[in-house]
Short mmCIF file of N, CA and C in Angstrom, two decimals:
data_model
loop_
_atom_site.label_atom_id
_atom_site.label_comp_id
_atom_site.label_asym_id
_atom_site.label_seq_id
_atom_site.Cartn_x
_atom_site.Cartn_y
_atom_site.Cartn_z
N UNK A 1 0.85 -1.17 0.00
CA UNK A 1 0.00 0.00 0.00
C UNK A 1 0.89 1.23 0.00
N UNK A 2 0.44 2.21 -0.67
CA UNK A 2 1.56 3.28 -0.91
C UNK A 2 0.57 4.70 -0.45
N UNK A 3 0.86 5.32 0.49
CA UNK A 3 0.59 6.45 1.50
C UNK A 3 -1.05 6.14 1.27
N UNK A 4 -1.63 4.56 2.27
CA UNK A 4 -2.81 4.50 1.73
C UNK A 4 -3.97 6.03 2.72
N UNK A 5 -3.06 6.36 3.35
CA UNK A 5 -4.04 7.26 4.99
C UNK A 5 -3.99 8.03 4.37
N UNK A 6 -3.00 8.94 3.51
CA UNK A 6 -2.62 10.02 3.38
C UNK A 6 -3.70 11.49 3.03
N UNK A 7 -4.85 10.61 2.87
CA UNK A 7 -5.74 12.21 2.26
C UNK A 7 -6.67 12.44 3.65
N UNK A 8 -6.63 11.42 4.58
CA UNK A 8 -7.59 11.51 5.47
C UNK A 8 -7.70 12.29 6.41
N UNK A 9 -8.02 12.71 7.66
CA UNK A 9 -7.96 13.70 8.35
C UNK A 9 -7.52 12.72 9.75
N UNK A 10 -6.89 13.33 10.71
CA UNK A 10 -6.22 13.09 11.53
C UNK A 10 -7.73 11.79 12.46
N UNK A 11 -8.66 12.53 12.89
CA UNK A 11 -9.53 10.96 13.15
C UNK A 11 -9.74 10.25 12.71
N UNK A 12 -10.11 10.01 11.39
CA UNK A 12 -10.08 9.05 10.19
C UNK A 12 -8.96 7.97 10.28
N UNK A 13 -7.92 8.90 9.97
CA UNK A 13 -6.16 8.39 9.77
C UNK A 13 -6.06 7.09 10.95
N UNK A 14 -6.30 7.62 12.40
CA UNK A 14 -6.20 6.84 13.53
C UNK A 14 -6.53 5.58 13.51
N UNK A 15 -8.49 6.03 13.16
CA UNK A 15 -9.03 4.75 12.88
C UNK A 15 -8.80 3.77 12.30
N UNK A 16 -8.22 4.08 11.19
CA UNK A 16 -8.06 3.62 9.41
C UNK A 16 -6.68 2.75 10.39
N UNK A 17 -5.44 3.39 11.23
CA UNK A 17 -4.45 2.43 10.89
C UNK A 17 -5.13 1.17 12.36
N UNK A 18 -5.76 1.50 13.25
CA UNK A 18 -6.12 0.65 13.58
C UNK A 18 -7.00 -0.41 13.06
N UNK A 19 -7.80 -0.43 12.32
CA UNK A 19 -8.43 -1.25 11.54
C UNK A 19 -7.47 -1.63 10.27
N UNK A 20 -6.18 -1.20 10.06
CA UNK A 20 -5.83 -2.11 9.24
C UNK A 20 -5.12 -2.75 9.96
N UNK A 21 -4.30 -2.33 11.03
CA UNK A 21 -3.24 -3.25 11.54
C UNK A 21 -4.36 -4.33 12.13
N UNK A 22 -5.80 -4.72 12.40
CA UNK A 22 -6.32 -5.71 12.95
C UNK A 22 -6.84 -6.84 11.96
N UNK A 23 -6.95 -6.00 10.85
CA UNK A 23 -7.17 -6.77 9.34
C UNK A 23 -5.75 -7.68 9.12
N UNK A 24 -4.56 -7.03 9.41
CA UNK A 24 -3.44 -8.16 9.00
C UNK A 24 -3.44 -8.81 10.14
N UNK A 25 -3.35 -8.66 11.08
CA UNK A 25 -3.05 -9.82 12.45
C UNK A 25 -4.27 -10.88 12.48
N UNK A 26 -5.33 -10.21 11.92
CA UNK A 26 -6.40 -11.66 11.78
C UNK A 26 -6.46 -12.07 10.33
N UNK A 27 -5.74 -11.73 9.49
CA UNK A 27 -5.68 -12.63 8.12
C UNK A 27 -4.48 -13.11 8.00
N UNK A 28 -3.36 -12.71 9.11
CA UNK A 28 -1.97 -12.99 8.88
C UNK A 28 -0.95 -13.24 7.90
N UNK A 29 -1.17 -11.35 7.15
CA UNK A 29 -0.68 -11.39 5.99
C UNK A 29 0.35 -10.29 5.56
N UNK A 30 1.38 -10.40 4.91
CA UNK A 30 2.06 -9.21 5.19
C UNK A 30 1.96 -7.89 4.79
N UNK A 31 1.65 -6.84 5.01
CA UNK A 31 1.67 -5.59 4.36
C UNK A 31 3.15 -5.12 4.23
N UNK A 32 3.00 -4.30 3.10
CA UNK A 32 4.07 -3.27 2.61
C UNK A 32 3.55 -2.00 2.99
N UNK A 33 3.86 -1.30 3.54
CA UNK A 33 3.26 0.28 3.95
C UNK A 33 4.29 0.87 3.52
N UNK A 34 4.04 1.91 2.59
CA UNK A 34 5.18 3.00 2.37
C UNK A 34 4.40 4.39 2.81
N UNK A 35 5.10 5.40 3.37
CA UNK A 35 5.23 6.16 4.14
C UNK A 35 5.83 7.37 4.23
N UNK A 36 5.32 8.45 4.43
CA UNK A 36 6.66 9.73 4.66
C UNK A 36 6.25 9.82 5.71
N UNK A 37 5.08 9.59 6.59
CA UNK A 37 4.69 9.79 7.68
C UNK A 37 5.99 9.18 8.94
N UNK A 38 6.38 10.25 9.37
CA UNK A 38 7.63 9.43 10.79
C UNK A 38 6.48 9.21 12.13
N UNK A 39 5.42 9.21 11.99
CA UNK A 39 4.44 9.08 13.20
C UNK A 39 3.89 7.65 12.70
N UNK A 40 3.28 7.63 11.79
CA UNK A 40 2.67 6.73 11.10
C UNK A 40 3.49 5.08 11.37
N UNK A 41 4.58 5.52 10.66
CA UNK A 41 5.56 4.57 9.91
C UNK A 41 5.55 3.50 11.61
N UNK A 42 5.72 3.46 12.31
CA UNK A 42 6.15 2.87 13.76
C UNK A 42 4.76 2.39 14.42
N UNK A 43 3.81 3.02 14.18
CA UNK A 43 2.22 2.56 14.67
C UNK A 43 2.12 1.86 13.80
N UNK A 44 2.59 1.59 12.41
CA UNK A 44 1.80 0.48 11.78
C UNK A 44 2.68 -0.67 11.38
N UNK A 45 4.05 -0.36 11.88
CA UNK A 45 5.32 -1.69 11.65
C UNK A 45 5.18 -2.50 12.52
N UNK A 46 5.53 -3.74 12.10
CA UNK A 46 6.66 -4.69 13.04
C UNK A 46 8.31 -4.03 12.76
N UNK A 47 8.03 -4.01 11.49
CA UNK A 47 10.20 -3.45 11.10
C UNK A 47 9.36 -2.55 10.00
N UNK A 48 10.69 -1.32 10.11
CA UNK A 48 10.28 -0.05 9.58
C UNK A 48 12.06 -0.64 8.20
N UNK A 49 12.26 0.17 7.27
CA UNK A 49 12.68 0.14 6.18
C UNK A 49 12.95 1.63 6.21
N UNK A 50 14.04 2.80 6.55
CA UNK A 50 14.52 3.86 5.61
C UNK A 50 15.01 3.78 4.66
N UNK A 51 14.64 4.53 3.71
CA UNK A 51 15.02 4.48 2.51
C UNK A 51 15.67 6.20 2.34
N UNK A 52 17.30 5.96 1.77
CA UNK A 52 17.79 6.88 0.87
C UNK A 52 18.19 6.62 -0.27
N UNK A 53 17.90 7.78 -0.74
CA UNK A 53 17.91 7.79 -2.22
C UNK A 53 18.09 6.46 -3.23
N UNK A 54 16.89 5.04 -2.87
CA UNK A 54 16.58 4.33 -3.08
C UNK A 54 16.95 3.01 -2.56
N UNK A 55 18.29 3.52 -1.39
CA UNK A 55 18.67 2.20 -0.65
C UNK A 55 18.27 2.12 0.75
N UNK A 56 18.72 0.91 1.22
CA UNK A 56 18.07 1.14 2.44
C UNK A 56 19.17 1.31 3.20
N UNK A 57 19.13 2.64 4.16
CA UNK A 57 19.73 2.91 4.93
C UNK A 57 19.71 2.08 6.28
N UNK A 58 18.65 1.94 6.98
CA UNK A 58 18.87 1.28 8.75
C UNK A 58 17.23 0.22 7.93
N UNK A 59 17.10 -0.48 8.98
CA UNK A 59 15.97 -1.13 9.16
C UNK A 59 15.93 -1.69 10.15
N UNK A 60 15.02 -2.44 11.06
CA UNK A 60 14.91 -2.70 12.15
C UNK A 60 13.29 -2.60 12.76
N UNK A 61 13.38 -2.85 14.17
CA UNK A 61 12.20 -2.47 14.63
C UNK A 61 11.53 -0.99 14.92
N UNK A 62 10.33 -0.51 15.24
CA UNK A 62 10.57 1.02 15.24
C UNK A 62 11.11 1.59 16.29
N UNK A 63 11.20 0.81 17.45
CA UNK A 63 12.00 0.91 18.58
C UNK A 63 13.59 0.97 18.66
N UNK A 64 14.41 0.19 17.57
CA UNK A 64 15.48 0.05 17.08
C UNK A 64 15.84 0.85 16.34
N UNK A 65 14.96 1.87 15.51
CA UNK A 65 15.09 2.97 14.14
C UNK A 65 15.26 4.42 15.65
N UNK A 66 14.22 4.29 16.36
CA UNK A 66 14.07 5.52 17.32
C UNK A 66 15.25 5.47 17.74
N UNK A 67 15.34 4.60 18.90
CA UNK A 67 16.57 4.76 19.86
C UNK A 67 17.80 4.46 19.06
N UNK A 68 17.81 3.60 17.94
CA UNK A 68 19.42 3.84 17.65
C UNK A 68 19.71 4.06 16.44
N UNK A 69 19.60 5.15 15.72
CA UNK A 69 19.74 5.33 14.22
C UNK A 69 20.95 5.38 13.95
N UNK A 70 21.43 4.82 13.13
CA UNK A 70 22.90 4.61 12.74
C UNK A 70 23.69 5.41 11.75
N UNK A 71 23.16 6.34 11.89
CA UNK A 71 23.13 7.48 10.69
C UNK A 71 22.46 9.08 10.62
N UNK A 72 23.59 9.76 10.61
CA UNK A 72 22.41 11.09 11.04
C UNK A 72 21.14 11.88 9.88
N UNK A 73 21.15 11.04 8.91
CA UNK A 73 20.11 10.81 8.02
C UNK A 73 18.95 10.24 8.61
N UNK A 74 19.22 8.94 9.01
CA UNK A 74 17.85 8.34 9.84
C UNK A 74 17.64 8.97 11.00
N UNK A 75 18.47 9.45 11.96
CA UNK A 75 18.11 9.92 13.08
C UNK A 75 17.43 12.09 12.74
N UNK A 76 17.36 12.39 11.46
CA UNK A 76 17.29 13.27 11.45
C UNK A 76 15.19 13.17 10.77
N UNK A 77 15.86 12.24 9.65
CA UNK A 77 14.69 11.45 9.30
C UNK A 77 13.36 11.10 9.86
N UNK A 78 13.50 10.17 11.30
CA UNK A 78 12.83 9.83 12.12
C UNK A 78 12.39 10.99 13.45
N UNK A 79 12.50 12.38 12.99
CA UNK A 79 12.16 13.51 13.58
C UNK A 79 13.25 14.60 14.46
N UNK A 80 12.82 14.83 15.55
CA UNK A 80 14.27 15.75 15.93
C UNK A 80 14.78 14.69 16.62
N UNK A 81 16.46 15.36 16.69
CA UNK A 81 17.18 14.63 16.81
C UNK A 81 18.00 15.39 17.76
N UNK A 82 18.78 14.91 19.13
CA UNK A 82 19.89 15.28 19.66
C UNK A 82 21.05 14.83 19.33
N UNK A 83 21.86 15.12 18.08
CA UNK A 83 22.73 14.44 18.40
C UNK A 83 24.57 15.27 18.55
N UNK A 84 25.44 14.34 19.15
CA UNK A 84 26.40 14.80 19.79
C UNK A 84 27.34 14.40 19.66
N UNK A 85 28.61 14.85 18.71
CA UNK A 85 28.95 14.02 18.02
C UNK A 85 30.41 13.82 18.94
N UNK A 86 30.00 12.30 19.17
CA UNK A 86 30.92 11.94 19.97
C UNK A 86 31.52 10.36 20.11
N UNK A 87 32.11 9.40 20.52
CA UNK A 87 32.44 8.22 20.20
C UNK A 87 32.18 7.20 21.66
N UNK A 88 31.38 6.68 21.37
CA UNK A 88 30.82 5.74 22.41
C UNK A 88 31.65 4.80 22.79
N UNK A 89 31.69 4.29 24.20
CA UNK A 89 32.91 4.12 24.35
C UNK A 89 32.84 2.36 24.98
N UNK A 90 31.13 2.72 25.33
CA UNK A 90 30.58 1.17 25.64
C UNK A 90 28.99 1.93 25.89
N UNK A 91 28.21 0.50 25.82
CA UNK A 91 26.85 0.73 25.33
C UNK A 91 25.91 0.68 26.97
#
């Protein structure tokens, strides 16, 4: 499905991704959701897919895209961002 919410209005939108995410978990089937939405994209994944400039940059869970973007593209991507550029030294 390619930005299927996108014309709807913010109550609509809500509804719409809850009734689809209950449509795949009871037909147990996979969707493709493509997205510009960074709100969207994580309410309706199991694993989210960034895409630059046609590759995929990070993928993961949306929990895994939030907290650890591996790239200040995705972390800029996936909304504001603190970041500090510095070298981790242990996790």
């Amino acid at each position: 499905m390619e930005e299927p919410l996108s014309a709807l209005d913010l109550n609509l939108r809500t509804e719409m991704q809850y009734e689809l995410r209950e449509l795949q978990r009871r037909l147990g089937i996979t969707f493709i959701f493509v997205t510009h939405d960074q709100e969207e994209a994580p309410a309706m994944s199991d694993e989210v897919f960034v895409l630059n400039e046609g590759k995929i940059e990070q993928s993961g869970t949306p929990t895994d895209i939030y907290d650890e973007p591996i790239s200040q593209f995705v972390a800029d991507f996936i909304g504001e961002s603190n970041i500090i550029p510095r070298r981790m030294i242990r996790d």
